[in-house]
Structure formats: structure tokens, C-alpha cells
XYZ file of C-alpha atoms in Angstrom:
760
model
C 31.452 46.919 10.292
C 34.323 47.116 12.398
C 37.596 45.268 11.378
C 37.220 43.404 14.669
C 33.891 42.241 14.240
C 34.994 38.427 14.187
C 36.132 39.069 18.027
C 32.937 40.957 18.610
C 30.861 38.030 17.641
C 32.724 35.794 19.795
C 32.993 37.727 22.472
C 28.894 37.905 22.643
C 28.039 34.699 21.317
C 26.600 33.194 24.716
C 25.206 36.331 25.653
C 23.155 36.271 22.147
C 21.926 33.104 22.717
C 20.543 34.001 26.267
C 19.249 37.183 25.091
C 17.637 35.642 21.610
C 19.419 38.067 19.340
C 19.743 34.830 17.524
C 16.448 33.945 15.959
C 15.397 31.019 13.939
C 14.046 32.040 10.121
C 11.992 29.899 8.065
C 12.065 29.412 4.456
C 8.724 27.350 2.569
C 9.880 24.273 0.553
C 6.791 23.685 -2.066
C 5.505 20.636 -3.772
C 5.847 20.972 -7.202
C 2.741 18.677 -7.867
C 0.458 20.742 -5.969
C 2.181 24.351 -5.395
C 1.693 23.604 -1.518
C 4.238 24.396 1.105
C 5.281 20.904 1.987
C 8.147 21.827 4.860
C 9.946 24.648 5.964
C 14.065 25.068 6.520
C 15.210 26.530 9.677
C 17.619 29.100 9.275
C 19.815 31.323 11.885
C 19.575 35.049 12.001
C 21.564 37.138 14.466
C 19.981 40.417 14.949
C 22.398 42.268 16.989
C 21.408 45.191 19.085
C 24.898 47.209 18.076
C 25.250 46.069 14.472
C 21.843 45.297 13.554
C 21.147 42.123 11.247
C 24.191 40.347 10.892
C 24.455 37.845 7.797
C 24.678 34.214 8.205
C 28.188 34.158 5.960
C 29.968 36.291 8.890
C 29.114 34.204 11.916
C 28.467 30.470 10.639
C 32.054 29.726 9.399
C 33.704 31.957 12.327
C 31.616 29.409 14.933
C 32.734 26.450 12.944
C 36.380 27.301 13.164
C 36.103 27.968 16.870
C 33.982 24.736 17.569
C 30.997 26.384 18.871
C 28.831 25.492 15.912
C 27.361 22.842 17.723
C 25.763 25.282 20.683
C 23.938 27.377 17.620
C 22.621 23.915 16.384
C 21.657 22.897 19.525
C 19.924 26.098 20.348
C 18.207 26.214 16.428
C 16.842 22.610 16.984
C 15.314 23.317 20.688
C 13.681 26.851 19.054
C 12.237 24.354 15.996
C 10.647 21.814 18.381
C 9.318 24.418 20.496
C 7.709 26.391 17.487
C 6.223 22.966 16.365
C 4.675 22.110 20.052
C 3.400 25.769 20.056
C 1.685 25.150 16.460
C 0.025 21.935 17.993
C -0.861 23.409 20.959
C -2.575 26.251 19.045
C -4.855 24.071 17.353
C -3.007 24.481 13.958
C -1.495 21.618 11.658
C 2.219 21.959 11.620
C 4.678 20.820 8.703
C 7.881 19.189 9.139
C 10.803 21.581 9.664
C 14.072 20.810 8.648
C 17.380 21.736 10.736
C 21.175 21.796 9.055
C 23.968 20.183 11.270
C 27.587 20.916 11.055
C 30.633 18.532 11.263
C 31.406 19.777 14.798
C 27.910 18.378 15.832
C 29.331 14.848 15.567
C 32.509 15.278 17.274
C 31.977 18.218 19.959
C 28.556 16.346 21.310
C 26.083 13.291 20.978
C 23.733 15.364 18.660
C 21.559 12.372 18.228
C 20.565 12.333 22.024
C 20.221 16.252 21.706
C 17.935 16.124 19.143
C 16.025 13.022 20.111
C 15.929 14.369 23.707
C 14.171 18.047 22.532
C 11.722 15.722 20.201
C 10.604 13.608 23.442
C 10.526 17.031 25.367
C 8.142 18.471 23.179
C 6.100 15.272 22.256
C 6.568 15.291 18.615
C 6.420 13.045 15.914
C 9.690 12.264 14.540
C 8.980 12.715 11.223
C 8.326 16.443 12.124
C 12.132 17.070 12.106
C 14.307 16.381 8.947
C 18.168 16.388 9.141
C 20.073 18.467 6.615
C 23.874 17.089 6.210
C 26.288 18.361 3.592
C 28.645 16.292 1.957
C 31.824 17.861 3.381
C 31.144 16.385 6.588
C 32.074 12.742 5.479
C 35.608 13.467 4.530
C 37.268 13.197 7.979
C 35.277 10.957 10.135
C 33.338 8.526 7.729
C 32.687 5.898 10.080
C 31.210 8.390 12.857
C 28.940 9.765 10.136
C 27.825 6.213 9.232
C 26.976 5.287 12.862
C 24.948 8.485 13.623
C 23.053 8.481 10.366
C 21.955 4.748 11.008
C 20.703 6.021 14.515
C 18.878 8.887 13.072
C 17.136 6.245 10.383
C 16.647 3.812 13.061
C 14.863 6.145 15.196
C 12.598 7.597 12.391
C 14.047 10.650 11.124
C 14.609 11.478 7.733
C 18.203 12.486 6.669
C 18.739 14.788 3.840
C 21.926 15.318 1.864
C 22.235 19.045 1.347
C 23.952 21.308 -1.393
C 24.705 18.193 -3.644
C 27.002 18.949 -6.172
C 28.862 21.627 -4.743
C 31.847 19.118 -3.686
C 33.839 16.721 -5.513
C 32.822 13.620 -3.648
C 28.801 13.747 -4.059
C 28.652 10.682 -5.918
C 30.979 8.451 -3.737
C 28.651 9.748 -0.716
C 25.726 8.639 -2.509
C 27.225 5.240 -3.057
C 28.346 4.838 0.393
C 25.590 6.467 2.746
C 21.703 6.173 2.726
C 19.783 9.206 2.347
C 15.935 10.175 2.151
C 15.954 13.302 0.152
C 18.824 14.967 -2.230
C 19.021 18.754 -2.045
C 20.674 20.114 -5.097
C 22.935 23.105 -5.059
C 21.370 26.134 -6.087
C 24.646 26.801 -8.732
C 22.525 24.224 -10.992
C 19.674 26.299 -11.240
C 21.421 29.747 -11.137
C 22.694 29.244 -14.584
C 19.310 28.288 -16.295
C 21.041 27.414 -20.034
C 21.038 24.042 -21.833
C 23.981 22.557 -20.207
C 22.734 23.315 -16.469
C 19.012 21.716 -17.318
C 20.554 18.465 -19.052
C 22.358 17.978 -15.431
C 19.155 18.739 -13.632
C 17.192 16.297 -15.196
C 20.042 13.756 -15.182
C 20.300 14.286 -11.442
C 16.627 14.146 -10.872
C 16.221 10.925 -13.061
C 19.299 9.475 -10.802
C 17.689 10.303 -7.558
C 14.424 8.622 -8.583
C 16.519 5.480 -9.536
C 18.157 5.464 -6.225
C 14.569 6.010 -4.553
C 15.585 9.530 -3.106
C 13.221 12.414 -3.053
C 14.515 15.421 -4.576
C 14.532 19.325 -3.842
C 16.011 22.004 -5.871
C 17.462 25.268 -4.160
C 17.882 28.544 -5.288
C 14.368 28.928 -7.809
C 13.698 32.308 -8.473
C 11.498 32.340 -11.780
C 8.124 30.890 -13.162
C 10.482 29.236 -15.932
C 12.468 27.429 -13.520
C 9.688 26.200 -11.830
C 7.598 24.780 -14.647
C 10.781 22.933 -15.943
C 11.554 21.134 -12.536
C 7.990 20.455 -12.222
C 8.120 18.715 -16.047
C 10.975 16.903 -14.992
C 9.507 15.192 -11.895
C 11.778 17.491 -9.465
C 9.346 16.738 -6.296
C 9.946 20.226 -4.337
C 11.724 23.669 -4.943
C 12.866 26.049 -2.586
C 14.052 29.792 -3.390
C 12.958 33.535 -3.528
C 10.151 32.593 -6.033
C 7.945 31.693 -3.281
C 9.719 33.540 -0.462
C 13.023 34.475 1.582
C 13.830 33.341 4.942
C 11.563 35.275 7.388
C 10.231 34.830 11.031
C 7.451 32.266 11.212
C 4.587 34.165 11.653
C 5.467 36.532 9.198
C 6.029 33.643 6.683
C 2.760 32.225 7.346
C 1.197 35.468 6.561
C 3.095 35.717 3.289
C 2.436 32.421 2.157
C -1.557 33.241 2.721
C -1.052 36.352 1.001
C 0.491 35.092 -2.235
C -2.192 31.997 -2.043
C 0.217 29.421 -1.157
C -1.451 26.841 1.232
C -0.038 24.303 3.787
C 0.335 20.690 2.975
C -1.768 18.964 5.323
C 0.036 16.128 7.608
C -2.182 13.629 6.139
C -1.010 14.215 2.577
C 2.500 14.030 3.444
C 3.098 10.477 2.689
C 0.612 10.368 -0.336
C 2.355 12.945 -2.247
C 5.892 11.526 -1.447
C 4.543 8.219 -2.753
C 3.439 9.880 -5.974
C 6.994 11.694 -6.138
C 8.776 8.621 -6.336
C 7.175 7.526 -9.707
C 10.349 8.492 -12.248
C 8.474 10.543 -15.081
C 11.473 10.451 -17.137
C 12.540 6.808 -17.119
C 11.763 4.375 -19.910
C 10.578 1.844 -17.079
C 8.205 3.727 -14.859
C 6.305 0.362 -14.087
C 9.449 -1.231 -12.549
C 10.876 -1.512 -8.992
C 13.868 0.040 -7.865
C 15.406 -3.191 -7.902
C 14.133 -4.239 -11.368
C 15.572 -0.846 -12.619
C 18.991 -1.559 -10.947
C 19.083 -4.758 -13.204
C 18.267 -2.820 -16.678
C 21.208 -2.820 -19.171
C 19.448 -1.228 -22.353
C 19.771 2.422 -23.018
C 17.005 4.481 -22.258
C 15.163 7.858 -24.158
C 13.680 10.218 -22.610
C 9.664 10.395 -22.142
C 9.520 7.254 -24.894
C 6.950 5.581 -23.048
C 3.246 7.686 -22.976
C 2.660 8.485 -19.278
C 0.619 9.850 -17.383
C -0.334 10.537 -13.344
C -4.219 10.957 -12.787
C -5.647 11.812 -9.510
C -9.600 10.712 -9.034
C -11.457 12.317 -6.381
C -15.302 12.018 -5.747
C -16.229 14.870 -8.289
C -13.203 15.939 -9.918
C -10.310 13.854 -11.944
C -7.362 15.573 -12.605
C -4.257 14.682 -14.866
C -1.475 15.873 -12.691
C 1.057 14.768 -15.330
C 1.252 13.556 -18.949
C 3.974 13.678 -21.197
C 4.014 14.533 -25.190
C 3.828 10.730 -25.838
C 0.626 10.237 -24.014
C -0.826 13.190 -25.331
C -0.138 12.312 -28.876
C -1.671 8.984 -28.613
C -4.551 9.516 -26.420
C -5.937 12.406 -28.566
C -6.626 10.239 -31.397
C -8.543 8.019 -29.631
C -12.398 7.938 -29.275
C -11.967 9.452 -25.480
C -9.006 12.107 -26.622
C -11.267 15.089 -25.819
C -12.896 13.642 -22.788
C -9.755 13.117 -20.759
C -7.103 15.768 -22.571
C -9.062 19.149 -22.641
C -6.634 22.272 -22.689
C -9.605 24.372 -21.479
C -9.928 22.026 -18.275
C -6.279 22.359 -17.241
C -6.071 18.809 -16.781
C -9.398 18.447 -15.050
C -12.471 16.681 -15.599
C -15.753 15.965 -14.192
C -15.435 12.226 -12.650
C -19.134 11.543 -13.719
C -18.175 12.688 -17.400
C -15.480 9.878 -17.400
C -15.552 6.979 -20.107
C -17.331 4.390 -18.064
C -14.513 2.030 -19.130
C -11.850 4.133 -18.279
C -13.504 4.938 -14.779
C -14.017 1.117 -14.097
C -10.479 0.492 -14.850
C -9.382 3.185 -12.361
C -11.933 1.736 -9.989
C -10.410 -1.705 -10.363
C -6.820 -0.173 -10.134
C -7.785 1.218 -6.493
C -9.095 -2.344 -5.368
C -6.600 -4.396 -6.620
C -3.619 -2.638 -7.198
C -3.475 -2.735 -11.235
C -5.271 -3.364 -14.150
C -5.234 -3.266 -18.180
C -8.012 -2.226 -20.421
C -7.884 -3.156 -24.275
C -10.283 -0.976 -26.607
C -10.301 -0.587 -30.411
C -10.997 2.989 -32.014
C -10.752 3.982 -35.402
C -9.986 0.498 -36.563
C -6.399 0.602 -34.434
C -6.148 -1.663 -31.413
C -4.787 0.236 -27.828
C -3.998 -0.801 -24.189
C -4.008 1.092 -21.265
C -1.698 -0.222 -18.278
C -2.581 1.424 -15.013
C -0.779 0.761 -11.440
C -2.307 2.634 -8.038
C 0.621 5.042 -6.765
C -1.045 5.849 -3.631
C -4.550 6.369 -1.854
C -6.060 8.388 1.134
C -9.382 8.975 2.547
C -10.753 11.006 -0.258
C -8.707 10.305 -3.503
C -6.228 7.915 -5.390
C -3.727 8.322 -7.954
C -2.877 6.258 -10.668
C 0.066 5.596 -12.967
C -1.413 5.211 -16.575
C 0.763 3.886 -19.740
C -0.858 3.941 -23.022
C 0.225 2.023 -26.034
C -1.170 2.002 -29.314
C -0.734 -1.974 -30.213
C -1.558 -1.546 -34.047
C 1.739 0.526 -34.700
C 3.822 -1.876 -32.303
C 7.062 -2.460 -33.577
C 6.240 -6.396 -33.354
C 3.903 -6.255 -36.228
C 3.591 -10.124 -36.803
C 1.890 -10.277 -33.674
C -0.766 -8.073 -34.545
C -1.538 -9.440 -38.166
C -4.228 -11.405 -36.464
C -6.195 -8.598 -35.308
C -7.959 -7.956 -38.934
C -11.096 -6.150 -39.715
C -13.148 -9.786 -39.917
C -12.437 -10.899 -36.733
C -14.366 -7.746 -34.946
C -17.427 -8.962 -36.053
C -17.540 -11.916 -34.108
C -16.828 -9.814 -30.687
C -20.544 -9.564 -30.123
C -20.945 -13.402 -30.094
C -18.210 -14.351 -27.694
C -17.197 -13.404 -23.834
C -13.850 -13.486 -24.516
C -10.854 -13.858 -27.225
C -7.450 -14.665 -25.896
C -4.022 -15.395 -28.280
C -1.932 -18.095 -26.719
C 1.440 -18.079 -28.419
C 2.631 -21.500 -27.198
C 6.163 -21.172 -28.086
C 6.934 -17.879 -26.507
C 4.950 -19.026 -23.442
C 2.715 -15.684 -23.873
C -0.904 -14.917 -23.623
C -2.706 -11.736 -24.866
C -6.297 -10.663 -24.400
C -7.618 -9.394 -27.663
C -11.029 -8.674 -26.634
C -12.774 -8.954 -23.181
C -16.372 -8.337 -22.411
C -16.814 -9.897 -18.938
C -15.503 -9.223 -15.571
C -12.767 -11.279 -15.665
C -10.482 -8.778 -17.953
C -7.636 -8.683 -14.695
C -6.501 -12.173 -15.832
C -3.291 -10.792 -17.533
C -0.562 -12.054 -19.510
C 2.905 -11.183 -18.275
C 3.495 -14.284 -16.095
C 2.835 -16.988 -18.940
C -0.015 -19.198 -19.916
C 0.319 -21.584 -17.216
C 0.365 -19.047 -14.279
C -2.800 -17.029 -16.278
C -4.856 -20.512 -16.559
C -4.435 -21.458 -13.132
C -5.089 -17.814 -12.012
C -8.481 -18.047 -14.082
C -9.191 -21.486 -13.088
C -9.028 -20.569 -9.225
C -11.192 -17.562 -9.499
C -13.777 -18.491 -12.166
C -14.432 -22.027 -12.912
C -16.340 -24.275 -10.416
C -14.363 -26.684 -8.364
C -15.289 -29.736 -9.428
C -14.337 -28.978 -12.883
C -11.103 -27.121 -12.335
C -8.628 -30.202 -12.576
C -10.459 -30.921 -15.702
C -10.054 -27.476 -16.873
C -6.381 -27.052 -16.275
C -5.674 -30.466 -18.107
C -7.694 -29.098 -21.224
C -5.306 -25.559 -21.049
C -2.071 -27.609 -20.601
C 0.071 -25.724 -23.222
C 2.871 -28.400 -23.736
C 0.254 -30.827 -25.058
C -2.436 -28.158 -26.586
C -0.869 -28.258 -30.307
C -0.771 -31.919 -30.016
C -4.489 -32.634 -28.842
C -5.923 -30.544 -31.626
C -3.866 -32.262 -34.186
C -4.966 -35.552 -33.095
C -8.617 -34.375 -33.169
C -8.580 -34.536 -36.887
C -9.755 -31.012 -36.962
C -8.778 -27.344 -36.504
C -10.121 -26.889 -33.114
C -11.040 -28.852 -29.965
C -14.231 -27.873 -27.708
C -15.310 -28.462 -23.747
C -17.823 -27.168 -21.460
C -17.016 -25.730 -17.989
C -18.925 -24.163 -15.112
C -17.821 -20.574 -15.122
C -18.372 -17.820 -12.390
C -20.926 -14.957 -13.861
C -21.317 -11.461 -12.763
C -24.505 -12.815 -10.527
C -22.410 -14.752 -8.446
C -23.910 -18.013 -10.104
C -21.996 -20.777 -12.007
C -23.426 -20.952 -15.744
C -21.965 -23.395 -18.296
C -19.314 -21.800 -21.058
C -17.868 -23.064 -24.003
C -14.183 -23.003 -24.265
C -12.953 -23.412 -28.111
C -9.126 -23.876 -28.536
C -8.498 -22.973 -32.569
C -5.276 -23.402 -33.859
C -4.484 -21.132 -36.528
C -0.757 -21.627 -37.376
C 1.969 -24.165 -35.293
C 2.097 -23.142 -31.525
C -0.519 -20.184 -31.924
C -4.201 -21.045 -30.813
C -7.093 -18.636 -30.431
C -9.167 -19.425 -26.928
C -12.817 -18.421 -27.483
C -15.000 -18.528 -24.809
C -18.902 -18.120 -25.295
C -21.962 -18.500 -23.088
C -23.129 -22.232 -23.552
C -25.461 -22.548 -20.916
C -28.878 -22.649 -22.550
C -27.551 -25.196 -24.683
C -26.432 -27.461 -21.981
C -29.691 -26.976 -20.354
C -31.596 -27.954 -23.745
C -29.262 -31.201 -23.807
C -29.977 -32.036 -20.370
C -33.518 -31.889 -20.696
C -33.352 -34.140 -23.835
C -31.526 -36.667 -21.970
C -33.758 -36.831 -19.189
C -36.686 -37.244 -21.703
C -34.987 -40.092 -23.345
C -33.842 -41.868 -20.318
C -36.424 -40.990 -17.648
C -35.458 -44.110 -15.620
C -32.241 -42.601 -14.712
C -32.454 -40.968 -11.237
C -31.493 -37.139 -11.092
C -29.658 -37.787 -7.641
C -29.179 -33.868 -6.806
C -29.792 -34.086 -3.074
C -27.514 -36.884 -2.270
C -25.818 -37.248 1.553
C -22.659 -36.373 -0.164
C -23.783 -33.421 -1.479
C -25.916 -31.969 0.967
C -22.956 -32.463 3.524
C -20.518 -30.571 1.276
C -23.096 -27.718 0.590
C -23.350 -27.621 4.549
C -19.644 -27.459 5.450
C -18.767 -25.141 2.513
C -21.563 -22.623 3.868
C -21.460 -19.882 6.772
C -25.189 -21.559 8.396
C -23.535 -23.848 10.612
C -19.921 -23.538 12.868
C -19.340 -27.343 12.725
C -16.384 -29.291 13.739
C -14.995 -32.976 14.151
C -12.398 -34.825 16.342
C -11.110 -38.023 16.547
C -11.061 -40.442 19.729
C -8.201 -38.675 20.958
C -9.855 -35.279 20.775
C -7.548 -34.157 18.318
C -9.351 -31.506 15.499
C -9.430 -33.183 12.156
C -11.954 -30.922 10.346
C -14.335 -28.037 10.209
C -16.767 -26.324 8.561
C -16.191 -22.614 6.469
C -18.632 -21.034 9.161
C -16.504 -22.197 12.075
C -13.399 -21.341 10.563
C -14.777 -17.794 9.898
C -16.265 -17.554 13.360
C -12.539 -18.061 14.749
C -10.795 -15.970 12.195
C -8.575 -18.692 10.788
C -8.045 -19.005 7.158
C -7.498 -22.411 7.017
C -7.952 -25.718 9.169
C -4.094 -26.307 9.352
C -3.650 -24.180 12.333
C -5.855 -26.788 14.389
C -5.525 -30.038 12.681
C -4.098 -32.700 15.127
C -4.219 -30.578 18.099
C -6.699 -30.613 21.438
C -8.499 -27.591 22.619
C -5.929 -27.222 25.459
C -2.874 -27.489 23.207
C -5.001 -24.826 21.137
C -5.516 -22.847 24.495
C -9.139 -21.002 23.280
C -11.160 -22.390 26.121
C -11.314 -20.824 29.492
C -11.920 -23.382 32.584
C -11.800 -25.990 29.949
C -12.162 -28.966 32.594
C -16.192 -29.125 31.832
C -14.961 -29.439 28.070
C -12.856 -31.958 28.850
C -15.006 -33.684 30.837
C -17.994 -33.798 28.194
C -15.901 -34.693 25.114
C -14.715 -37.820 27.027
C -18.368 -38.916 27.742
C -19.119 -38.628 24.009
C -16.275 -40.465 23.100
C -16.414 -42.994 25.872
C -20.100 -43.486 26.764
C -21.915 -42.533 23.504
C -23.427 -39.334 25.284
C -24.866 -36.343 23.451
C -24.390 -33.034 24.572
C -26.588 -29.847 23.709
C -26.299 -26.543 24.288
C -23.742 -26.534 27.241
C -22.336 -22.800 28.168
C -18.727 -22.269 27.784
C -16.251 -19.344 27.698
C -14.134 -19.241 24.716
C -11.342 -17.016 23.002
C -12.231 -15.727 19.414
C -10.298 -12.917 17.931
C -8.548 -11.931 20.865
C -11.827 -11.622 22.838
C -14.036 -13.887 25.188
C -17.358 -14.916 23.566
C -19.752 -16.758 25.847
C -20.675 -19.648 23.460
C -22.872 -22.828 23.731
C -21.788 -26.004 22.132
C -23.241 -29.583 21.237
C -21.784 -32.744 20.362
C -22.762 -36.117 19.288
C -20.387 -39.203 18.691
C -19.541 -40.649 14.985
C -19.768 -44.423 14.799
C -17.905 -46.559 12.488
C -19.762 -49.685 10.843
C -19.050 -51.862 13.310
C -20.673 -49.605 15.830
C -17.679 -48.284 17.806
C -17.522 -44.733 18.389
C -14.790 -42.972 16.177
C -14.666 -39.519 17.222
C -17.237 -36.986 17.328
C -18.809 -33.876 15.640
C -19.864 -30.535 17.221
C -21.379 -27.046 16.727
C -20.965 -23.696 18.246
C -23.647 -21.032 19.014
C -23.394 -17.569 20.572
C -24.810 -17.479 24.037
C -26.058 -14.101 24.001
C -28.226 -14.879 20.768
C -28.967 -18.470 19.555
C -29.740 -16.739 16.146
C -26.515 -14.148 16.008
C -24.711 -14.744 12.877
C -21.504 -12.797 13.527
C -18.736 -13.301 15.480
C -18.700 -9.760 16.854
C -21.855 -10.195 18.308
C -20.675 -9.098 21.908
C -21.780 -7.599 25.095
C -21.438 -4.082 24.882
C -21.016 -3.675 28.695
C -17.671 -5.845 28.201
C -16.259 -5.017 24.936
C -15.173 -1.911 23.737
C -17.591 -0.143 20.678
C -14.707 1.207 18.471
C -12.261 -1.717 18.607
C -14.566 -4.434 19.600
C -12.134 -5.919 21.900
C -12.861 -5.994 25.700
C -13.229 -2.945 27.627
C -11.734 -2.401 30.950
C -14.631 -4.421 32.970
C -14.287 -7.034 30.427
C -10.567 -7.482 31.131
C -11.145 -7.373 34.672
C -13.436 -9.985 34.713
C -11.479 -11.956 32.565
C -8.326 -11.442 34.720
C -9.998 -13.139 37.451
C -10.589 -15.978 35.643
C -6.773 -16.210 34.792
C -6.048 -15.887 38.541
C -8.297 -18.503 39.494
C -6.631 -21.032 36.797
C -3.531 -19.963 38.225
C -4.064 -20.384 41.990
C -6.240 -23.711 41.325
C -4.424 -25.449 38.418
C -0.865 -23.492 38.320
C -1.500 -22.334 34.740
C 0.820 -19.499 34.382
C -0.522 -16.209 32.287
C 0.834 -13.030 31.180
C -0.583 -9.403 31.270
C 0.801 -6.942 28.946
C 0.233 -3.178 28.826
C 1.112 -1.197 25.228
C 0.484 2.629 25.247
C 0.482 4.741 22.308
C 2.316 7.961 23.678
C 1.794 10.263 20.545
C -1.762 9.652 20.557
C -2.653 13.067 21.692
C -0.227 14.620 19.143
C -1.672 12.478 16.438
C -5.327 13.682 17.238
C -4.378 17.028 17.554
C -2.414 16.839 14.016
C -4.849 14.574 12.266
C -8.244 14.675 13.935
C -9.808 12.867 16.454
C -11.473 10.413 13.658
C -8.007 9.814 12.577
C -7.054 8.774 16.070
C -9.612 6.533 16.047
C -8.711 4.465 13.079
C -5.157 4.445 14.901
C -6.927 2.673 17.971
C -8.803 0.298 15.371
C -5.903 -0.496 13.309
C -4.074 -1.262 16.652
C -6.814 -3.810 17.894
C -7.048 -5.339 14.588
C -3.394 -5.876 14.516
C -3.636 -7.478 18.317
C -6.679 -9.533 17.687
C -4.632 -10.945 14.183
C -1.393 -11.379 16.296
C -2.903 -13.107 19.459
C -6.062 -14.347 17.379
C -7.568 -17.270 19.496
C -4.979 -18.091 22.581
C -5.148 -14.715 24.264
C -7.553 -11.797 25.212
C -7.053 -8.178 24.027
C -8.575 -5.229 25.593
């Protein structure tokens, strides 16, 4: 090229932009877990009609030094947004694109407004454009950089730190600014020796501890890719998967080498999996908890695995050597770790207890499973990482308790004890002095009552979920840890026993025997077994011996208590000032209320859930002042954000002197006297997707509000909400996903406005 190339480039720069000699090339970013392309990086290439292809090194620095780079970056951003919109309009799912910003972009123009205006112009979700910033940009004007980064974050853009490690201030920049992803400079991987691998491992672990995603540039070999995958680096970029090229050519290239594109619905799912630090000795801890760690950590010291459960196939996306060494020795080893299956196994062939634990984790978020294999005790701890429509992923930790360094805790788990497992539902070790509870054997559905939060919390949780309400207070006193040792000693025996009604797998309460056995100071075995048959035999013997004793099951108190705790009646009761003082479960469920507290002490007018409530007020006054009985009076009622046509009845409540002290009433649906669900609604006035009012229903309700305003000067407010990106959402994720967005929005509005506003 001629020596005056620099001047030629400066002279023809504007023409190159107008003539599109400067083109946008794209290089794929590959997710290591799935080997799918999860994003592209946009890069400028100058294909000059005179000099041909000009490399970026020849014009990027030149434009920066002459303060023209902001025009190039604005041009690239415009082209990227246009390309994304074209992809959407053609009916394809786009993937995010990252663009590089220069220091001059922040000084020569309002780069945030430029980016945001292009994104809005082409109706793009903000998460489809990522912003890359190099650390050298922070040296001259750090406060300006902080302000602009905060604006990008507030608007929903990801901001990446590019070329991490290429300068001297990388760690200071990480300390002072917030990023979403760390893009590691290619120099670390180009010299692929032991020291560089150690540095990459440490950088990856540090990024995970700081809750940063990780991307490695310059990956050129399969060995480099496999190493980065094994240490938990989430994404890679380099010639192994493709050099920068025009968009259409890149799509053909990826198809040719068998690298599919990641679907938009999977971005968040795999990003959540990528946050797991498989190098850490504390992967189950949150970022905040890890910040407080003071002990040293060993690499891969905890047996870890990440498993993805699909309807037909279960895949072990990752497991370290410690996990493999332990699981292969158990009874389930060959079923879980099968080298021939490359980490995949049929979901139907999973061991039943493993599958049950995984399903419980999907529902509750975590679980524990204790089991015995070859005379040794094991525990699997699980935590839900992420879930999508057709799959979910779980982090597993496996420990051999028999080889635990705290051997003294396992001395109680001897061979003889295993013979009594078939007799009992649950055996638990209570270490009172250490406030520690350890399930040794769980044969029932209550195994999620865990040990991490101390004895008192575990006992309270167990009582709330499994013990009959009338027995809970006695149960809590029986399991009071502070006096347990003393009570057993005072009994003159080594154990005490009591019986409590306990929920079984059929939804019934049956009698269980709870035995507390003291085998050394401050250490107690809690043993539970079925005792329902024994209790029934003793009860029948008592009734036979004392036939004159009344059975008394159907007392008025029991009948009333059962009625208000059931769903068969929507009952409420008010005092003589028309203030709510109580309601049945059916009434609260109908209104979507979790408790009575939100309406206690309030009148209907103060709550605001009646439309045209004058006749309700009049009828209540008739009941309270005249002793009238009101039956099946129609009313218009707001429940769950929509209008219900209901009928209500009420009758006075008298005290022992014959004075009216309140009223008790009931609600029923006007449309159908036997309708049992609160969403029983007129399809002509309600939307079938969300269950909220449709346009007709809103218009009819609006006329009522207008009447209330003109007749009684009661103000009202009408609010309109628009989902601006709805068309883009349905295009990228499908109409079924768009329906879910509307349903979720409707449900959120219903929860927010509840019973004092109409939602359509």
C-alpha cells in the first residue's frame, strides 16, 4: 500500500460510510456447555474499491487519533440493529450481538442516546444488544464512564469488559465498576502452557465469585476449548468456530460445521447455569456468602455435578473427578455415570429415589437424599439452578458420610441399627449441645425437613406441615430442645414417648408414636413409627369399658370449625358497626386473600369492593337494626380484579339477652348457584386467555363508575398499559410465549389491584 494510505483513508472515510464500503462482519460466540452459538460480535471491515480489504489495524487507531471513531461506531450500531430487525421480519430468531465502543464515543457524542434511539427505531428488545468497553477507556474520565454505564444498565443493556488483562488496571476497574461479562484477552490462551492455564483458572473462579459471566477470546484448538469448558468458562470465541465474516455467510458456515444457534428462550436458562462456580469449594453459597469466606479453598474438593433433566433423557452436563470417584462406588454408579452414553441416560431408567429427589428439587428448589450402599452412608444435596418449558437443571453434591472427617458423628450408625429401619418411618439424631439435627433414615414423604437451620426451626417446620392443628402446641413442648435431656432423665428411663396425629400420604391424619431415646448426654434419637392401629384398639377398649361416656364427635363447636375451615361455604361475619370480624376459608379463597387481616375492622365502603354499594349498606342496616333476614340479594362485586355478579344472604347474630350484636352472611355466584370457582365468569364479558374483563366488560363497568361520579362525586381513575415489544416477543419466542406474557401481566395486575379495582 502507498505511504500516504493514512491520508487516503481520512479523505475517503465519509464516502466509505455512504457507499457502504465499510461493512459489518460477525464472529460467533460459542457456549461451552452446549456448543451452540449464543451471540455474535460485530466488527468493522473496510473493503475499499481501490485498495481492497483494509485490515482494522490500519484504520481503527487512525480514526481514534483524529476523533472520528464515534461516526464509525454509530454506523456499526445502526447496521447491527437493522440486521436484527431484518432477521426478525424474515421469521427467524435472532441472537444477541455485541458492539465495541471507543473512548471518544463518550466524549464526542451522547453514545447512549444514539444506541437507544436505534434500538427503539427498530423495535428491538434491549437484551439483544451488548456493549463492549475496554479497560483503557476508564483512565481519562472515570466519572463520565460510570454515569454512562449506569444509564446502559438502567435501560436493560448488558455491559461487557473487553480485553481483560491487557492493561495494568484491570482489577481496579473490576473493583470500581459493574459489568455483566468479562471478556478475557486472547494473549492468555495463545501461550497454552501450565502457567497460563493456572491464570485462566483463577480468572474464571474470580469472575464467578464476582457474579460475572466469562468469555475467552482467541480459541483456536479443541484442547483449548475442552480446558475452558472443564474450568467453567461459559463462552469462547475464535477461529476454532469461525473468523469474522458477513452475516449470511456466517450462518451458512455454522450450519456447515454443525453449530446450531441458541434459541432466545434458552439465553437466561444457560446464563443461570453458567453462574455456578464448579471450581469453588462452596458452590451452594450465594455470592454474598462467598464474600464472607475466610478459609482457604481447594480446587474440585467437593464432589459436584450438574444434571439436566428432560422428559426422555437426563444428561450430566458436568461432573468433577471427586463426584465420579464416589458415585461409581455406590449401587447407582453404573446407572448414572455410563461412559458409553457420554453423560446421558434415559430418564425412565434413573433410580427411583434419585428421580424423586430431582422432581422434588424442581418443585421446592432444593432437597436431600440419605441412602446406604455397601454398608456406607451417603447424602446427596441438590439445588435447582434453572428451568424452562421442557427441561430443568440441578446442581448435585455427593458426600460419603462414613468417610467424613467427623468420625464421632457416625459412630451411632452401626450395622445393628439398620435392622430396625423397616419398623420406623423416620430416625433422626438430635445433638442438643450443637443444635444440630441429622436425618439418619427417612422412609416417608417428609424427608425435605432438613438439618441446616437448627433443631427448633426444623421442629417448627415439621409441626406446621405434618402435625394436626390441635396437637401442634403439645408437639412443640414435647420437642423443646432446652428441656429434652432433663425430661428424659426425670422419667427414670432412657426414653419418653408421646402420640400425635400426623399427616400421611393420603391426606389423612393418623396416629404416630414419637419416641425420644437418650443414649448419651445431649444426644437423643427421635424415632417415629405408625401407631394408628394401636391407638384405635385402646380407644375401642376404653369405650367398651366405659359405655356411658358420650362420644361427642358432632358438637356444635366442631361442626362450626369444620365448616369455616372448608371450601363449601363463603361465609363472613360483621359486628354491629358493619366491620368485618371473621370469614371462612371459602370466602377468603374466593377473594384471593391469604388471610383475614387485610379486611379485619373495615367496612365494605372502606375496602371498596362493591359497585353501587348503597343497597348493601341499606340491607346490612336492616339486619342489624331490625333483625331482618336477607336472602339471595343480587350485587356487583369486585374479586381478583374483575367484576362478579353475586348473590348474598345475611342473618342477625343475637347475644344471650336477645340483642343483635352482628350478622353472618354468605356469598354465591349469581350466574350459577352451584358454581364453585371464583373464575366462573360470563364469556361475553371476560377474556378467555387472562380471565380478566374484555373490552365489553370494561365499557360496562366504566358506565357504572361514571354514574357513581355524577351521582355521588366518587372519583375514579382509568389507567392504560401497553406492551410495546409484544410483536417482537411473539416473533422471537412464538405466539404461545406471547400468550404467557399477557397471562403473567394479567395475573400480576390482579394480584396488585385485588378486590378494589377492575382489570381488563
